[in-house]
Amino acid sequence: MAAKAAGCPPRQLAEALVQRLPESPAVAKVEIAGPGFINFFMTAESAVSIAGEILQQGEKFGRNDDGQGQKVQVEFVSANPTGPLHVGHGRGAAIGDALCRLLEANGYDVTREFYYNDAGAQIDNLTLSVQARAKGLGPDDESWPEDGYRGEYINDVAEAYLKGETVVADDRGVTGKGAPDDMAAIREFAVAYLRREQDLDLKAFGVEFDVYFLESSLYRDGKVEAAVERLKENGYTYEEGGAMWLRTTEFGDDKDRVMRKQDGGYTYFLPDVAYHLDKWQRGFTTVINEQGADHHSTVTRVRAGLQALNAGIPQGWPDYVLHQMVMVTRSGQEVKISKRAGSYVTLRDLIDEVGRDATRFFLTARRVDSQLTFDIDLARSQTNDNPVYYIQYAHARICSVMRKLAHEHGIQRGYNDVAGDLARLTLDEEKELANQLAKYPELVRNAAANREPHLLTHYLRELAGQFHTYYNSHKALVDDAALRDARLTLYLAVRQVIANGLDLLGISAPEEM
RNA sequence: GCGCCCGUAGCUCAGCUGGAUAGAGCGUUGCCCUCCGGAGGCAAAGGUCAGAGGUUCGAAUCCUCUCGGGCGCGCCA
């Protein structure tokens, strides 16, 4: 890069630079390679010293204060309360939560938020579907609601309603009234029932939210009306065909959007705009919306709506992280995920079958913008094909060596005690392992800044692999105490980084397996 | 038709704010257990980075087009 500015070939520039470099005890030698790369060879001692630092910093290693406590909101999952969570929501939950943990590790003050679409047409549809089930109808009956939800779970809701069960969601109990014609009662019960189901799913997944924001509250608090008024005042609305439109084309959309329908109801679009204005007013200068890519068309629309408010909101606000679709396979066959039909892979099915750790790992292991195949057989397997076990095993293995040190050698050593002579760690494997450990803090920065939690999964797989190689070729529990303790210091540093990294993914680091 | 995303080894994927011989796992082939947990390790074979142009000293990476695949294009959310 500097070559262009300096006006001479890269190789020549590199030579000139190397001539002027000062001597340093940490640098063993300097070489120029290829078209003009300057390679610094660090002494083994300086590389390996990272292990001591890691143990001193412990759980804090890799964390930084770049965010300086700045408020960030991450909205994710935000599933409609019209059915159980499926794998797609699971991917959103795993990615969203990992992003939150990463941002926290970078010193941001993160709020996790879930937006409940508990108003609007799909809830009417849900109510009709439950009512139909309550009246003994099935999806194939002629009088079944046109776009009714056909899943079996609707029947469960109807039965619970008829039996007068009480469901608790959002710290509020709702009891089924049993009357199949009381639409308001069915609606309230069905929403509470499905919301409780989702809460249980998320709990099983280890994901917790700070704020549950209800769409209905936007209507109740007049925020939708206020947004409409503001858009009207700003002159971006017009009436046509009995509906009210917003000129989103003024802000880069390919066509204008209806905000109020002929029947007087609002489309989902308007509460979305009102909701995001509310986020802005709550002081979140950074907002990340994690959603499925099937919602990508809302990005332009919401941003356009926000611009039309003239509220001083920056053009590219908010940020979006859109994950691509998930396909589930079992025995090499695709398992269809259809909310309408009966066969339905719920998030809870997955957690029950393959466990929380593996589910979270596999759902974050790929770049968000590439499609993901979730192989149930692979996720279940407890062999080296399975990266989750491979990484956790490295952690457990180190703990096992420490147990052996205590039981057979009678030496008690804490996981964060630095000991031994690190200068004795002169093997290539040890240097490389130390270099890999040293990369971790920068990785935490990059993964957060680029919103790429999958980087963590790859890093940990690599680290675990390097450790297993080292473990196999050189014993740590040798007679030479200074060497033994130094190697164990490196082991413990690996253990700490694996534990820290897994924590950012919401995955456990077991001491034995 | 228009918009967004993807197309890297047999398979699943890294690498993409341009730089050195494109990496890893699985699978395949051949090895290693009196040895801190074989839930492990070593080695080999395997690639026109979908294709074609362009920008650049230099492109898997940036730009354009073409071809494949997914998603979206409702007064549904």
PDB file of N, CA, C and O (backbone and C1' of nucleotides) in Angstrom, chain A residues 37 39 117 122 261-262 268 295-296 366-367 369 384 390 393 397 400 404 454 461 471-472 474 476 491 513, chain B residues 3 5-6 12-16 19-20 25-26 36-42 70-77:
ATOM      1  N   PHE A  37       6.854  -8.503   1.460  1.00  0.00           N
ATOM      2  CA  PHE A  37       6.368  -8.716   2.819  1.00  0.00           C
ATOM      3  C   PHE A  37       7.533  -8.690   3.781  1.00  0.00           C
ATOM      4  O   PHE A  37       8.600  -9.212   3.491  1.00  0.00           O
ATOM      5  N   ASN A  39       8.652 -10.066   7.252  1.00  0.00           N
ATOM      6  CA  ASN A  39       8.292 -11.037   8.282  1.00  0.00           C
ATOM      7  C   ASN A  39       9.110 -10.800   9.538  1.00  0.00           C
ATOM      8  O   ASN A  39      10.329 -10.732   9.492  1.00  0.00           O
ATOM      9  N   ASN A 117     -45.795  -9.414  17.900  1.00  0.00           N
ATOM     10  CA  ASN A 117     -46.870  -8.953  17.027  1.00  0.00           C
ATOM     11  C   ASN A 117     -48.195  -9.514  17.532  1.00  0.00           C
ATOM     12  O   ASN A 117     -48.741 -10.445  16.961  1.00  0.00           O
ATOM     13  N   GLN A 122     -52.920 -11.556  11.659  1.00  0.00           N
ATOM     14  CA  GLN A 122     -52.562 -12.951  11.926  1.00  0.00           C
ATOM     15  C   GLN A 122     -53.085 -13.420  13.268  1.00  0.00           C
ATOM     16  O   GLN A 122     -53.302 -14.610  13.471  1.00  0.00           O
ATOM     17  N   LYS A 261     -55.289   0.627   5.543  1.00  0.00           N
ATOM     18  CA  LYS A 261     -56.053  -0.141   4.564  1.00  0.00           C
ATOM     19  C   LYS A 261     -57.444   0.460   4.345  1.00  0.00           C
ATOM     20  O   LYS A 261     -57.895   1.302   5.118  1.00  0.00           O
ATOM     21  N   GLN A 262     -58.120  -0.012   3.315  1.00  0.00           N
ATOM     22  CA  GLN A 262     -59.484   0.421   3.017  1.00  0.00           C
ATOM     23  C   GLN A 262     -60.398   0.236   4.218  1.00  0.00           C
ATOM     24  O   GLN A 262     -61.271   1.052   4.482  1.00  0.00           O
ATOM     25  N   TYR A 268     -48.935  -3.856   8.843  1.00  0.00           N
ATOM     26  CA  TYR A 268     -47.884  -4.081   9.845  1.00  0.00           C
ATOM     27  C   TYR A 268     -46.819  -2.998   9.784  1.00  0.00           C
ATOM     28  O   TYR A 268     -46.116  -2.745  10.742  1.00  0.00           O
ATOM     29  N   HIS A 295     -37.581 -11.664   5.541  1.00  0.00           N
ATOM     30  CA  HIS A 295     -38.149 -10.351   5.857  1.00  0.00           C
ATOM     31  C   HIS A 295     -37.321  -9.211   5.287  1.00  0.00           C
ATOM     32  O   HIS A 295     -37.480  -8.066   5.698  1.00  0.00           O
ATOM     33  N   HIS A 296     -36.431  -9.521   4.345  1.00  0.00           N
ATOM     34  CA  HIS A 296     -35.490  -8.478   3.944  1.00  0.00           C
ATOM     35  C   HIS A 296     -36.145  -7.267   3.317  1.00  0.00           C
ATOM     36  O   HIS A 296     -35.592  -6.175   3.331  1.00  0.00           O
ATOM     37  N   ARG A 366     -22.214 -21.080  10.882  1.00  0.00           N
ATOM     38  CA  ARG A 366     -22.089 -20.641   9.492  1.00  0.00           C
ATOM     39  C   ARG A 366     -22.300 -19.139   9.397  1.00  0.00           C
ATOM     40  O   ARG A 366     -22.987 -18.551  10.208  1.00  0.00           O
ATOM     41  N   ARG A 367     -21.714 -18.545   8.361  1.00  0.00           N
ATOM     42  CA  ARG A 367     -21.970 -17.131   8.099  1.00  0.00           C
ATOM     43  C   ARG A 367     -23.476 -16.907   8.022  1.00  0.00           C
ATOM     44  O   ARG A 367     -24.202 -17.725   7.457  1.00  0.00           O
ATOM     45  N   ASP A 369     -25.205 -15.017   6.222  1.00  0.00           N
ATOM     46  CA  ASP A 369     -25.818 -14.848   4.905  1.00  0.00           C
ATOM     47  C   ASP A 369     -25.644 -16.042   3.980  1.00  0.00           C
ATOM     48  O   ASP A 369     -25.842 -15.944   2.778  1.00  0.00           O
ATOM     49  N   ASN A 384     -15.427 -37.428  16.797  1.00  0.00           N
ATOM     50  CA  ASN A 384     -14.638 -36.288  16.368  1.00  0.00           C
ATOM     51  C   ASN A 384     -15.202 -35.582  15.145  1.00  0.00           C
ATOM     52  O   ASN A 384     -14.733 -34.525  14.777  1.00  0.00           O
ATOM     53  N   TYR A 390     -15.647 -31.998  20.141  1.00  0.00           N
ATOM     54  CA  TYR A 390     -14.209 -31.880  19.946  1.00  0.00           C
ATOM     55  C   TYR A 390     -13.649 -30.712  20.772  1.00  0.00           C
ATOM     56  O   TYR A 390     -12.608 -30.838  21.420  1.00  0.00           O
ATOM     57  N   TYR A 393     -14.247 -31.354  24.507  1.00  0.00           N
ATOM     58  CA  TYR A 393     -13.347 -32.418  24.941  1.00  0.00           C
ATOM     59  C   TYR A 393     -11.964 -31.870  25.281  1.00  0.00           C
ATOM     60  O   TYR A 393     -11.335 -32.297  26.255  1.00  0.00           O
ATOM     61  N   ARG A 397     -10.372 -32.403  28.789  1.00  0.00           N
ATOM     62  CA  ARG A 397      -9.104 -33.108  28.838  1.00  0.00           C
ATOM     63  C   ARG A 397      -8.106 -32.364  29.732  1.00  0.00           C
ATOM     64  O   ARG A 397      -7.376 -32.979  30.518  1.00  0.00           O
ATOM     65  N   SER A 400      -8.975 -32.832  33.178  1.00  0.00           N
ATOM     66  CA  SER A 400      -8.621 -34.190  33.581  1.00  0.00           C
ATOM     67  C   SER A 400      -7.147 -34.287  33.973  1.00  0.00           C
ATOM     68  O   SER A 400      -6.791 -34.941  34.956  1.00  0.00           O
ATOM     69  N   LYS A 404      -5.499 -35.281  37.553  1.00  0.00           N
ATOM     70  CA  LYS A 404      -4.449 -36.276  37.706  1.00  0.00           C
ATOM     71  C   LYS A 404      -3.269 -35.698  38.498  1.00  0.00           C
ATOM     72  O   LYS A 404      -2.686 -36.373  39.351  1.00  0.00           O
ATOM     73  N   HIS A 454     -19.946 -16.464  13.812  1.00  0.00           N
ATOM     74  CA  HIS A 454     -19.410 -17.747  13.343  1.00  0.00           C
ATOM     75  C   HIS A 454     -17.889 -17.786  13.427  1.00  0.00           C
ATOM     76  O   HIS A 454     -17.298 -18.862  13.496  1.00  0.00           O
ATOM     77  N   ARG A 461     -12.559 -24.254  17.049  1.00  0.00           N
ATOM     78  CA  ARG A 461     -12.265 -25.550  16.428  1.00  0.00           C
ATOM     79  C   ARG A 461     -10.769 -25.661  16.153  1.00  0.00           C
ATOM     80  O   ARG A 461     -10.147 -26.688  16.398  1.00  0.00           O
ATOM     81  N   TYR A 471      -0.990 -32.002  22.730  1.00  0.00           N
ATOM     82  CA  TYR A 471      -1.220 -32.969  23.814  1.00  0.00           C
ATOM     83  C   TYR A 471      -0.698 -34.352  23.432  1.00  0.00           C
ATOM     84  O   TYR A 471      -0.097 -35.059  24.241  1.00  0.00           O
ATOM     85  N   ASN A 472      -0.954 -34.703  22.191  1.00  0.00           N
ATOM     86  CA  ASN A 472      -0.571 -36.047  21.756  1.00  0.00           C
ATOM     87  C   ASN A 472       0.914 -36.237  21.539  1.00  0.00           C
ATOM     88  O   ASN A 472       1.420 -37.349  21.629  1.00  0.00           O
ATOM     89  N   HIS A 474       3.449 -34.352  23.084  1.00  0.00           N
ATOM     90  CA  HIS A 474       4.311 -34.058  24.232  1.00  0.00           C
ATOM     91  C   HIS A 474       3.522 -34.148  25.535  1.00  0.00           C
ATOM     92  O   HIS A 474       2.468 -33.542  25.650  1.00  0.00           O
ATOM     93  N   ALA A 476       2.645 -33.422  29.398  1.00  0.00           N
ATOM     94  CA  ALA A 476       2.807 -32.282  30.305  1.00  0.00           C
ATOM     95  C   ALA A 476       3.296 -32.750  31.673  1.00  0.00           C
ATOM     96  O   ALA A 476       4.097 -32.081  32.319  1.00  0.00           O
ATOM     97  N   TYR A 491      -1.468 -25.103  29.056  1.00  0.00           N
ATOM     98  CA  TYR A 491      -2.730 -25.869  29.054  1.00  0.00           C
ATOM     99  C   TYR A 491      -3.863 -25.021  29.634  1.00  0.00           C
ATOM    100  O   TYR A 491      -4.949 -24.916  29.074  1.00  0.00           O
ATOM    101  N   MET A 513     -16.681 -35.188  30.670  1.00  0.00           N
ATOM    102  CA  MET A 513     -17.780 -35.502  29.741  1.00  0.00           C
ATOM    103  C   MET A 513     -18.090 -36.991  29.793  1.00  0.00           C
ATOM    104  O   MET A 513     -17.243 -37.793  30.088  1.00  0.00           O
TER     105      MET A 513
ATOM    106  P     G B   3     -32.983  -5.440 -10.430  1.00  0.00           P
ATOM    107  O5'   G B   3     -33.258  -5.622  -8.874  1.00  0.00           O
ATOM    108  C5'   G B   3     -33.568  -4.492  -8.062  1.00  0.00           C
ATOM    109  C4'   G B   3     -33.869  -4.950  -6.652  1.00  0.00           C
ATOM    110  C3'   G B   3     -32.771  -5.771  -5.995  1.00  0.00           C
ATOM    111  O3'   G B   3     -31.754  -4.955  -5.464  1.00  0.00           O
ATOM    112  C1'   G B   3     -34.857  -6.818  -5.636  1.00  0.00           C
ATOM    113  P     C B   5     -27.008  -8.370  -1.454  1.00  0.00           P
ATOM    114  O5'   C B   5     -27.084  -9.891  -0.981  1.00  0.00           O
ATOM    115  C5'   C B   5     -27.056 -10.219   0.408  1.00  0.00           C
ATOM    116  C4'   C B   5     -27.223 -11.707   0.572  1.00  0.00           C
ATOM    117  C3'   C B   5     -26.193 -12.577  -0.137  1.00  0.00           C
ATOM    118  O3'   C B   5     -24.973 -12.642   0.563  1.00  0.00           O
ATOM    119  C1'   C B   5     -28.340 -13.455  -0.518  1.00  0.00           C
ATOM    120  P     C B   6     -23.617 -12.866  -0.287  1.00  0.00           P
ATOM    121  O5'   C B   6     -23.707 -14.402  -0.702  1.00  0.00           O
ATOM    122  C5'   C B   6     -23.578 -15.414   0.283  1.00  0.00           C
ATOM    123  C4'   C B   6     -23.962 -16.759  -0.300  1.00  0.00           C
ATOM    124  C3'   C B   6     -23.064 -17.289  -1.405  1.00  0.00           C
ATOM    125  O3'   C B   6     -21.895 -17.889  -0.896  1.00  0.00           O
ATOM    126  C1'   C B   6     -25.314 -17.572  -2.032  1.00  0.00           C
ATOM    127  P     U B  12     -22.726 -30.319   0.038  1.00  0.00           P
ATOM    128  O5'   U B  12     -22.224 -30.019   1.518  1.00  0.00           O
ATOM    129  C5'   U B  12     -22.970 -30.475   2.642  1.00  0.00           C
ATOM    130  C4'   U B  12     -22.350 -29.948   3.906  1.00  0.00           C
ATOM    131  C3'   U B  12     -22.053 -28.451   3.894  1.00  0.00           C
ATOM    132  O3'   U B  12     -23.216 -27.698   4.184  1.00  0.00           O
ATOM    133  C1'   U B  12     -20.176 -29.619   4.736  1.00  0.00           C
ATOM    134  P     C B  13     -23.258 -26.148   3.808  1.00  0.00           P
ATOM    135  O5'   C B  13     -21.966 -25.660   4.577  1.00  0.00           O
ATOM    136  C5'   C B  13     -21.256 -24.512   4.198  1.00  0.00           C
ATOM    137  C4'   C B  13     -20.047 -24.459   5.070  1.00  0.00           C
ATOM    138  C3'   C B  13     -19.218 -23.206   4.952  1.00  0.00           C
ATOM    139  O3'   C B  13     -19.793 -22.180   5.747  1.00  0.00           O
ATOM    140  C1'   C B  13     -17.796 -25.086   4.971  1.00  0.00           C
ATOM    141  P     A B  14     -19.359 -20.677   5.519  1.00  0.00           P
ATOM    142  O5'   A B  14     -17.983 -20.653   6.298  1.00  0.00           O
ATOM    143  C5'   A B  14     -16.881 -20.032   5.727  1.00  0.00           C
ATOM    144  C4'   A B  14     -15.717 -20.147   6.657  1.00  0.00           C
ATOM    145  C3'   A B  14     -14.703 -19.043   6.433  1.00  0.00           C
ATOM    146  O3'   A B  14     -15.013 -17.913   7.215  1.00  0.00           O
ATOM    147  C1'   A B  14     -13.624 -21.130   6.299  1.00  0.00           C
ATOM    148  P     G B  15     -15.216 -16.506   6.523  1.00  0.00           P
ATOM    149  O5'   G B  15     -13.801 -16.261   5.835  1.00  0.00           O
ATOM    150  C5'   G B  15     -12.627 -16.178   6.629  1.00  0.00           C
ATOM    151  C4'   G B  15     -11.417 -16.270   5.730  1.00  0.00           C
ATOM    152  C3'   G B  15     -11.357 -15.234   4.619  1.00  0.00           C
ATOM    153  O3'   G B  15     -10.716 -14.070   5.091  1.00  0.00           O
ATOM    154  C1'   G B  15     -10.910 -17.382   3.725  1.00  0.00           C
ATOM    155  P     C B  16     -11.521 -12.698   5.176  1.00  0.00           P
ATOM    156  O5'   C B  16     -11.986 -12.455   3.677  1.00  0.00           O
ATOM    157  C5'   C B  16     -11.054 -12.036   2.680  1.00  0.00           C
ATOM    158  C4'   C B  16     -11.849 -11.385   1.572  1.00  0.00           C
ATOM    159  C3'   C B  16     -12.834 -10.354   2.126  1.00  0.00           C
ATOM    160  O3'   C B  16     -12.520  -9.072   1.611  1.00  0.00           O
ATOM    161  C1'   C B  16     -13.970 -12.004   0.789  1.00  0.00           C
ATOM    162  P     G B  19      -6.142  -9.797   0.525  1.00  0.00           P
ATOM    163  O5'   G B  19      -4.861  -9.968  -0.357  1.00  0.00           O
ATOM    164  C5'   G B  19      -4.074 -11.161  -0.156  1.00  0.00           C
ATOM    165  C4'   G B  19      -2.797 -11.040  -0.960  1.00  0.00           C
ATOM    166  C3'   G B  19      -1.583 -11.428  -0.131  1.00  0.00           C
ATOM    167  O3'   G B  19      -0.973 -12.549  -0.741  1.00  0.00           O
ATOM    168  C1'   G B  19      -1.228  -9.404  -1.336  1.00  0.00           C
ATOM    169  P     A B  20      -1.545 -14.016  -0.575  1.00  0.00           P
ATOM    170  O5'   A B  20      -0.235 -14.787  -1.033  1.00  0.00           O
ATOM    171  C5'   A B  20       0.298 -14.541  -2.321  1.00  0.00           C
ATOM    172  C4'   A B  20       1.784 -14.855  -2.259  1.00  0.00           C
ATOM    173  C3'   A B  20       2.054 -16.315  -1.910  1.00  0.00           C
ATOM    174  O3'   A B  20       3.072 -16.803  -2.757  1.00  0.00           O
ATOM    175  C1'   A B  20       3.119 -14.852  -0.367  1.00  0.00           C
ATOM    176  P     G B  25      -8.198 -31.033   9.341  1.00  0.00           P
ATOM    177  O5'   G B  25      -9.738 -31.401   9.539  1.00  0.00           O
ATOM    178  C5'   G B  25     -10.355 -31.236  10.815  1.00  0.00           C
ATOM    179  C4'   G B  25     -11.838 -31.466  10.681  1.00  0.00           C
ATOM    180  C3'   G B  25     -12.243 -32.782  10.038  1.00  0.00           C
ATOM    181  O3'   G B  25     -12.236 -33.838  10.980  1.00  0.00           O
ATOM    182  C1'   G B  25     -13.451 -31.046   9.017  1.00  0.00           C
ATOM    183  P     C B  26     -11.909 -35.304  10.486  1.00  0.00           P
ATOM    184  O5'   C B  26     -13.211 -35.701   9.664  1.00  0.00           O
ATOM    185  C5'   C B  26     -14.473 -35.803  10.304  1.00  0.00           C
ATOM    186  C4'   C B  26     -15.560 -35.984   9.274  1.00  0.00           C
ATOM    187  C3'   C B  26     -15.377 -37.177   8.341  1.00  0.00           C
ATOM    188  O3'   C B  26     -15.847 -38.374   8.928  1.00  0.00           O
ATOM    189  C1'   C B  26     -15.923 -35.269   7.070  1.00  0.00           C
ATOM    190  P     C B  36      -1.325 -42.714  29.605  1.00  0.00           P
ATOM    191  O5'   C B  36      -1.349 -41.179  30.038  1.00  0.00           O
ATOM    192  C5'   C B  36      -1.060 -40.848  31.406  1.00  0.00           C
ATOM    193  C4'   C B  36      -1.627 -39.518  31.753  1.00  0.00           C
ATOM    194  C3'   C B  36      -2.994 -39.159  31.188  1.00  0.00           C
ATOM    195  O3'   C B  36      -4.036 -39.754  31.960  1.00  0.00           O
ATOM    196  C1'   C B  36      -1.529 -37.270  31.182  1.00  0.00           C
ATOM    197  P     G B  37      -5.560 -39.356  31.705  1.00  0.00           P
ATOM    198  O5'   G B  37      -5.959 -40.515  30.712  1.00  0.00           O
ATOM    199  C5'   G B  37      -5.718 -40.537  29.385  1.00  0.00           C
ATOM    200  C4'   G B  37      -7.061 -40.883  28.757  1.00  0.00           C
ATOM    201  C3'   G B  37      -7.155 -40.283  27.371  1.00  0.00           C
ATOM    202  O3'   G B  37      -7.247 -41.366  26.459  1.00  0.00           O
ATOM    203  C1'   G B  37      -9.088 -39.785  28.707  1.00  0.00           C
ATOM    204  P     G B  38      -6.576 -41.264  25.022  1.00  0.00           P
ATOM    205  O5'   G B  38      -7.701 -41.844  24.063  1.00  0.00           O
ATOM    206  C5'   G B  38      -8.751 -41.036  23.556  1.00  0.00           C
ATOM    207  C4'   G B  38      -9.466 -41.852  22.494  1.00  0.00           C
ATOM    208  C3'   G B  38      -9.931 -43.186  23.013  1.00  0.00           C
ATOM    209  O3'   G B  38     -11.275 -43.434  22.641  1.00  0.00           O
ATOM    210  C1'   G B  38      -8.605 -43.446  21.068  1.00  0.00           C
ATOM    211  P     A B  39     -12.447 -42.675  23.316  1.00  0.00           P
ATOM    212  O5'   A B  39     -12.731 -41.367  22.426  1.00  0.00           O
ATOM    213  C5'   A B  39     -13.259 -41.475  21.115  1.00  0.00           C
ATOM    214  C4'   A B  39     -13.937 -40.157  20.773  1.00  0.00           C
ATOM    215  C3'   A B  39     -12.974 -38.978  20.853  1.00  0.00           C
ATOM    216  O3'   A B  39     -13.205 -38.068  19.793  1.00  0.00           O
ATOM    217  C1'   A B  39     -14.733 -38.724  22.440  1.00  0.00           C
ATOM    218  P     G B  40     -12.322 -38.021  18.553  1.00  0.00           P
ATOM    219  O5'   G B  40     -10.827 -37.961  19.098  1.00  0.00           O
ATOM    220  C5'   G B  40     -10.321 -36.768  19.702  1.00  0.00           C
ATOM    221  C4'   G B  40      -8.874 -36.965  20.032  1.00  0.00           C
ATOM    222  C3'   G B  40      -7.929 -36.940  18.847  1.00  0.00           C
ATOM    223  O3'   G B  40      -7.631 -35.619  18.431  1.00  0.00           O
ATOM    224  C1'   G B  40      -7.429 -38.804  20.160  1.00  0.00           C
ATOM    225  P     G B  41      -7.328 -35.322  16.926  1.00  0.00           P
ATOM    226  O5'   G B  41      -5.865 -35.908  16.773  1.00  0.00           O
ATOM    227  C5'   G B  41      -4.805 -35.349  17.544  1.00  0.00           C
ATOM    228  C4'   G B  41      -3.556 -36.138  17.291  1.00  0.00           C
ATOM    229  C3'   G B  41      -3.071 -36.158  15.852  1.00  0.00           C
ATOM    230  O3'   G B  41      -2.342 -34.984  15.527  1.00  0.00           O
ATOM    231  C1'   G B  41      -3.036 -38.336  16.706  1.00  0.00           C
ATOM    232  P     C B  42      -2.291 -34.478  14.033  1.00  0.00           P
ATOM    233  O5'   C B  42      -1.322 -35.537  13.361  1.00  0.00           O
ATOM    234  C5'   C B  42       0.056 -35.601  13.740  1.00  0.00           C
ATOM    235  C4'   C B  42       0.747 -36.640  12.908  1.00  0.00           C
ATOM    236  C3'   C B  42       0.619 -36.444  11.405  1.00  0.00           C
ATOM    237  O3'   C B  42       1.538 -35.488  10.914  1.00  0.00           O
ATOM    238  C1'   C B  42       0.199 -38.700  11.941  1.00  0.00           C
ATOM    239  P     G B  70     -34.242 -23.310  -5.779  1.00  0.00           P
ATOM    240  O5'   G B  70     -33.984 -22.434  -4.489  1.00  0.00           O
ATOM    241  C5'   G B  70     -33.701 -23.081  -3.239  1.00  0.00           C
ATOM    242  C4'   G B  70     -33.433 -22.034  -2.200  1.00  0.00           C
ATOM    243  C3'   G B  70     -34.541 -21.015  -2.000  1.00  0.00           C
ATOM    244  O3'   G B  70     -35.579 -21.519  -1.181  1.00  0.00           O
ATOM    245  C1'   G B  70     -32.479 -19.892  -2.127  1.00  0.00           C
ATOM    246  P     C B  71     -37.063 -20.979  -1.399  1.00  0.00           P
ATOM    247  O5'   C B  71     -36.980 -19.488  -0.870  1.00  0.00           O
ATOM    248  C5'   C B  71     -36.803 -19.223   0.516  1.00  0.00           C
ATOM    249  C4'   C B  71     -36.584 -17.757   0.730  1.00  0.00           C
ATOM    250  C3'   C B  71     -37.706 -16.840   0.265  1.00  0.00           C
ATOM    251  O3'   C B  71     -38.790 -16.810   1.177  1.00  0.00           O
ATOM    252  C1'   C B  71     -35.647 -15.949  -0.442  1.00  0.00           C
ATOM    253  P     G B  72     -40.241 -16.581   0.609  1.00  0.00           P
ATOM    254  O5'   G B  72     -40.249 -15.033   0.230  1.00  0.00           O
ATOM    255  C5'   G B  72     -40.159 -14.057   1.246  1.00  0.00           C
ATOM    256  C4'   G B  72     -39.892 -12.707   0.624  1.00  0.00           C
ATOM    257  C3'   G B  72     -40.959 -12.183  -0.313  1.00  0.00           C
ATOM    258  O3'   G B  72     -42.048 -11.643   0.389  1.00  0.00           O
ATOM    259  C1'   G B  72     -38.845 -11.821  -1.257  1.00  0.00           C
ATOM    260  P     C B  73     -43.496 -11.664  -0.322  1.00  0.00           P
ATOM    261  O5'   C B  73     -43.308 -10.657  -1.542  1.00  0.00           O
ATOM    262  C5'   C B  73     -43.560  -9.268  -1.375  1.00  0.00           C
ATOM    263  C4'   C B  73     -43.169  -8.534  -2.619  1.00  0.00           C
ATOM    264  C3'   C B  73     -44.173  -8.602  -3.749  1.00  0.00           C
ATOM    265  O3'   C B  73     -45.209  -7.645  -3.564  1.00  0.00           O
ATOM    266  C1'   C B  73     -41.998  -8.951  -4.593  1.00  0.00           C
ATOM    267  P     G B  74     -46.691  -7.974  -3.937  1.00  0.00           P
ATOM    268  O5'   G B  74     -47.333  -6.854  -3.049  1.00  0.00           O
ATOM    269  C5'   G B  74     -47.655  -6.780  -1.876  1.00  0.00           C
ATOM    270  C4'   G B  74     -49.131  -6.893  -1.507  1.00  0.00           C
ATOM    271  C3'   G B  74     -49.212  -6.464  -0.063  1.00  0.00           C
ATOM    272  O3'   G B  74     -49.994  -5.289   0.123  1.00  0.00           O
ATOM    273  C1'   G B  74     -50.137  -8.660  -0.437  1.00  0.00           C
ATOM    274  P     C B  75     -50.684  -4.539  -0.989  1.00  0.00           P
ATOM    275  O5'   C B  75     -51.632  -3.944   0.098  1.00  0.00           O
ATOM    276  C5'   C B  75     -51.186  -3.833   1.412  1.00  0.00           C
ATOM    277  C4'   C B  75     -52.441  -3.825   2.258  1.00  0.00           C
ATOM    278  C3'   C B  75     -53.295  -5.075   2.058  1.00  0.00           C
ATOM    279  O3'   C B  75     -53.636  -5.492   3.358  1.00  0.00           O
ATOM    280  C1'   C B  75     -54.514  -3.063   1.543  1.00  0.00           C
ATOM    281  P     C B  76     -53.946  -6.861   3.969  1.00  0.00           P
ATOM    282  O5'   C B  76     -52.656  -7.763   3.788  1.00  0.00           O
ATOM    283  C5'   C B  76     -51.593  -7.641   4.689  1.00  0.00           C
ATOM    284  C4'   C B  76     -51.499  -8.885   5.533  1.00  0.00           C
ATOM    285  C3'   C B  76     -50.505  -8.815   6.659  1.00  0.00           C
ATOM    286  O3'   C B  76     -51.079  -8.202   7.791  1.00  0.00           O
ATOM    287  C1'   C B  76     -50.223 -10.842   5.456  1.00  0.00           C
ATOM    288  P     A B  77     -50.275  -7.106   8.539  1.00  0.00           P
ATOM    289  O5'   A B  77     -49.079  -7.902   9.213  1.00  0.00           O
ATOM    290  C5'   A B  77     -49.295  -8.711  10.366  1.00  0.00           C
ATOM    291  C4'   A B  77     -48.033  -9.478  10.646  1.00  0.00           C
ATOM    292  C3'   A B  77     -46.814  -8.610  10.958  1.00  0.00           C
ATOM    293  O3'   A B  77     -46.739  -8.296  12.326  1.00  0.00           O
ATOM    294  C1'   A B  77     -46.251 -10.175   9.287  1.00  0.00           C
TER     295        A B  77
END
